[in-house]
Short mmCIF file of C-alpha atoms in Angstrom, two decimals:
data_model
loop_
_atom_site.label_atom_id
_atom_site.label_comp_id
_atom_site.label_asym_id
_atom_site.label_seq_id
_atom_site.Cartn_x
_atom_site.Cartn_y
_atom_site.Cartn_z
CA MET A 1 22.75 2.85 9.54
CA ILE A 2 20.01 5.50 9.35
CA PRO A 3 17.75 3.95 6.65
CA ILE A 4 16.91 0.89 8.75
CA PRO A 5 15.45 2.84 11.73
CA LEU A 6 13.63 5.13 9.28
CA LEU A 7 11.96 2.11 7.67
CA ALA A 8 10.86 0.97 11.13
CA VAL A 9 9.53 4.42 12.03
CA ALA A 10 7.63 4.56 8.72
CA VAL A 11 5.94 1.24 9.57
CA ILE A 12 5.04 2.48 13.07
CA ILE A 13 3.67 5.80 11.72
CA SER A 14 1.63 3.90 9.15
CA ILE A 15 0.14 1.64 11.85
CA ILE A 16 -0.67 4.64 14.05
CA GLY A 17 -2.23 6.39 11.04
CA SER A 18 -4.38 3.33 10.34
CA VAL A 19 -5.61 3.21 13.93
CA LEU A 20 -6.46 6.93 13.89
CA ARG A 21 -8.17 6.55 10.52
CA SER A 22 -10.27 3.68 11.86
CA ARG A 23 -11.40 5.88 14.72
CA LEU A 24 -12.36 8.63 12.28
CA VAL A 25 -14.27 6.18 10.11
CA ASP A 26 -16.19 4.95 13.15
CA ASP A 27 -17.04 8.51 14.24
CA PRO A 28 -20.35 9.51 12.61
CA ARG A 29 -19.41 13.19 13.03
CA ALA A 30 -16.25 12.83 10.93
CA THR A 31 -16.60 13.80 7.30
CA ASP A 32 -15.24 11.96 4.29
CA ARG A 33 -12.83 14.86 3.82
CA GLN A 34 -11.43 14.40 7.33
CA VAL A 35 -10.82 10.72 6.65
CA LEU A 36 -9.13 11.57 3.36
CA VAL A 37 -6.98 14.21 5.09
CA ALA A 38 -5.92 11.59 7.66
CA ASP A 39 -4.87 9.30 4.80
CA GLY A 40 -3.04 12.19 3.17
CA VAL A 41 -1.16 13.24 6.29
CA THR A 42 -0.06 9.66 7.00
CA ALA A 43 0.97 9.17 3.36
CA VAL A 44 3.01 12.38 3.33
CA VAL A 45 4.80 11.63 6.60
CA VAL A 46 5.59 8.06 5.53
CA THR A 47 6.73 9.21 2.07
CA VAL A 48 9.11 11.78 3.61
CA LEU A 49 10.54 9.16 5.97
CA LEU A 50 11.06 6.72 3.12
CA ALA A 51 12.61 9.40 0.90
CA VAL A 52 15.09 10.26 3.65
CA ALA A 53 15.77 6.54 4.11
CA ALA A 54 16.46 6.22 0.37
CA ILE A 55 18.88 9.15 0.45
CA GLY A 56 20.57 7.69 3.53
CA ALA A 57 20.88 4.30 1.85
CA TRP A 58 22.30 5.93 -1.27
CA ILE A 59 25.13 7.69 0.60
CA ALA A 60 25.87 5.00 3.21
CA ASP A 61 28.21 2.08 2.89
CA PRO A 62 26.61 -1.18 1.73
CA VAL A 63 25.23 -3.57 4.32
CA THR A 64 25.84 -7.31 3.92
CA GLY A 65 25.27 -10.55 5.79
CA GLY A 66 22.88 -10.75 8.73
CA PRO A 67 22.24 -7.01 8.94
CA TYR A 68 21.20 -6.99 5.29
CA VAL A 69 18.81 -9.89 5.82
CA ALA A 70 17.21 -7.94 8.67
CA ALA A 71 17.06 -4.83 6.48
CA ALA A 72 15.51 -6.81 3.61
CA VAL A 73 12.83 -8.27 5.90
CA LEU A 74 12.09 -4.81 7.27
CA THR A 75 11.91 -3.45 3.72
CA VAL A 76 9.31 -6.08 2.77
CA VAL A 77 7.31 -5.26 5.92
CA ALA A 78 7.57 -1.54 5.12
CA ALA A 79 6.42 -2.08 1.53
CA ALA A 80 3.42 -4.07 2.74
CA ALA A 81 2.45 -1.88 5.69
CA THR A 82 2.99 1.63 4.37
CA GLY A 83 1.21 1.54 1.02
CA SER A 84 -2.44 1.43 2.06
CA ASN A 85 -2.83 5.18 2.59
CA VAL A 86 -1.25 5.97 -0.76
CA VAL A 87 -3.43 3.42 -2.56
CA ARG A 88 -6.56 4.87 -0.91
CA LEU A 89 -5.55 8.38 -2.05
CA VAL A 90 -5.07 7.14 -5.62
CA LEU A 91 -8.43 5.35 -5.52
CA ALA A 92 -10.11 8.49 -4.15
CA ALA A 93 -8.50 10.57 -6.90
CA GLY A 94 -9.98 8.09 -9.39
CA GLY A 95 -13.46 8.47 -7.92
CA ILE A 96 -13.51 5.13 -6.05
CA PRO A 97 -15.10 5.43 -2.57
CA THR A 98 -12.67 4.76 0.28
CA ARG A 99 -14.52 5.95 3.39
CA ALA A 100 -15.84 2.75 4.94
CA ASP A 101 -13.55 0.91 7.32
CA ASN A 102 -13.88 -2.16 5.15
CA HIS A 103 -14.17 -0.27 1.89
CA ASP A 104 -13.90 -3.47 -0.10
CA ASP A 105 -17.32 -4.71 0.98
CA PRO A 106 -20.33 -3.28 -0.81
CA SER A 107 -22.87 -1.57 1.42
CA ASP A 108 -26.44 -2.83 1.65
CA ASP A 109 -27.67 0.40 0.04
CA GLU A 110 -25.24 0.31 -2.87
CA PRO A 111 -24.30 -3.31 -3.58
CA ASP A 112 -22.38 -2.43 -6.76
CA GLN A 113 -20.54 0.56 -5.29
CA THR A 114 -17.24 -1.23 -4.58
CA PRO A 115 -17.39 -4.67 -6.14
CA LEU A 116 -13.89 -5.98 -5.45
CA ARG A 117 -13.85 -7.59 -2.01
CA GLY A 118 -10.69 -8.32 -0.09
CA GLY A 119 -8.64 -5.64 -1.83
CA ARG A 120 -6.93 -4.40 1.33
CA ILE A 121 -5.55 -7.80 2.27
CA ILE A 122 -4.70 -8.63 -1.32
CA GLY A 123 -2.88 -5.30 -1.58
CA VAL A 124 -0.78 -5.96 1.52
CA LEU A 125 0.16 -9.41 0.23
CA GLU A 126 0.82 -8.03 -3.23
CA ARG A 127 3.17 -5.30 -1.94
CA ALA A 128 5.04 -7.79 0.25
CA SER A 129 5.39 -10.23 -2.66
CA VAL A 130 6.53 -7.56 -5.11
CA ALA A 131 9.16 -6.22 -2.70
CA ALA A 132 10.37 -9.73 -1.86
CA CYS A 133 10.68 -10.68 -5.55
CA LEU A 134 12.68 -7.56 -6.32
CA LEU A 135 14.96 -7.95 -3.31
CA MET A 136 15.61 -11.58 -4.30
CA SER A 137 16.53 -10.38 -7.80
CA TRP A 138 13.57 -12.18 -9.34
CA PRO A 139 11.72 -9.49 -11.30
CA ALA A 140 9.88 -12.18 -13.27
CA GLY A 141 8.01 -12.83 -10.04
CA LEU A 142 6.12 -9.59 -10.66
CA ALA A 143 4.61 -11.12 -13.79
CA VAL A 144 3.54 -14.17 -11.80
CA ILE A 145 1.98 -12.02 -9.05
CA LEU A 146 0.09 -9.83 -11.51
CA ALA A 147 -1.04 -12.80 -13.61
CA VAL A 148 -2.40 -14.64 -10.59
CA LYS A 149 -4.17 -11.52 -9.37
CA SER A 150 -5.64 -10.78 -12.79
CA LEU A 151 -6.85 -14.33 -13.32
CA ALA A 152 -8.38 -14.48 -9.85
CA ARG A 153 -10.25 -11.20 -10.42
CA PHE A 154 -11.17 -11.76 -14.08
CA SER A 155 -14.82 -12.67 -13.51
CA GLU A 156 -15.34 -9.70 -11.16
CA LEU A 157 -13.94 -7.06 -13.49
CA ARG A 158 -17.19 -6.64 -15.41
CA ALA A 159 -18.99 -5.04 -12.46
CA PRO A 160 -19.47 -1.25 -12.58
CA ARG A 161 -16.21 0.55 -11.77
CA ALA A 162 -14.45 -2.73 -10.94
CA SER A 163 -11.87 -2.47 -13.70
CA GLU A 164 -10.98 1.10 -12.70
CA GLN A 165 -10.65 0.08 -9.06
CA PHE A 166 -8.53 -2.92 -10.04
CA ILE A 167 -6.20 -0.98 -12.32
CA LEU A 168 -5.77 2.04 -10.05
CA GLY A 169 -5.28 -0.06 -6.93
CA THR A 170 -2.89 -2.50 -8.58
CA PHE A 171 -0.75 0.15 -10.24
CA ALA A 172 -0.51 2.26 -7.09
CA SER A 173 0.25 -0.76 -4.94
CA VAL A 174 2.89 -2.23 -7.25
CA MET A 175 4.60 1.11 -7.87
CA TRP A 176 4.71 1.78 -4.12
CA ALA A 177 6.20 -1.66 -3.44
CA CYS A 178 8.81 -1.17 -6.17
CA GLY A 179 9.81 2.17 -4.68
CA VAL A 180 10.17 0.78 -1.18
CA ALA A 181 12.05 -2.26 -2.49
CA GLY A 182 14.43 0.21 -4.11
CA ILE A 183 15.41 1.36 -0.61
CA GLY A 184 16.32 -2.23 0.28
CA TRP A 185 18.32 -2.49 -2.92
CA LEU A 186 20.16 0.76 -2.10
CA ILE A 187 20.97 -0.53 1.39
CA ALA A 188 22.93 -3.41 -0.17
CA MET A 189 24.43 -1.43 -3.01
#
């Protein structure tokens, strides 16, 4: 079945893109635009792969049993691993800085620049949880995930630009995870 290898390739491309992006971030000669272009190229390639996987899943026969369990696990991994570039592009479009390798930590020069720490890891966990809830036919789990995240971040959301960063990052992350989970749903349909 073509969608399953395409999900795997999308995860691999995303990992390679993250490694190359890290190298660009560490290179003092690289501009912010070059880092953003690297995010954009990775996001486009991964999006095309996932779109082709969705089309393949739509036209293929349903998968059940053990192969579906493997496909569902791979779908959750793909949702978690492939969304970071897209979320960074959305944050950049919203005026939130995304250049630093650990963009969630405020710099010494601008302590209030990016107030929400740990966003990358939270985003990966959030996308994995959203995809898993949808694939287990438990959409109410999304409400639990978003409530826990909102309550945990509530005290931090008063910092400058924190609410914008929170809303943009959460929406982009959840929508990406829902889209990727849709591929897993199509595989079983």
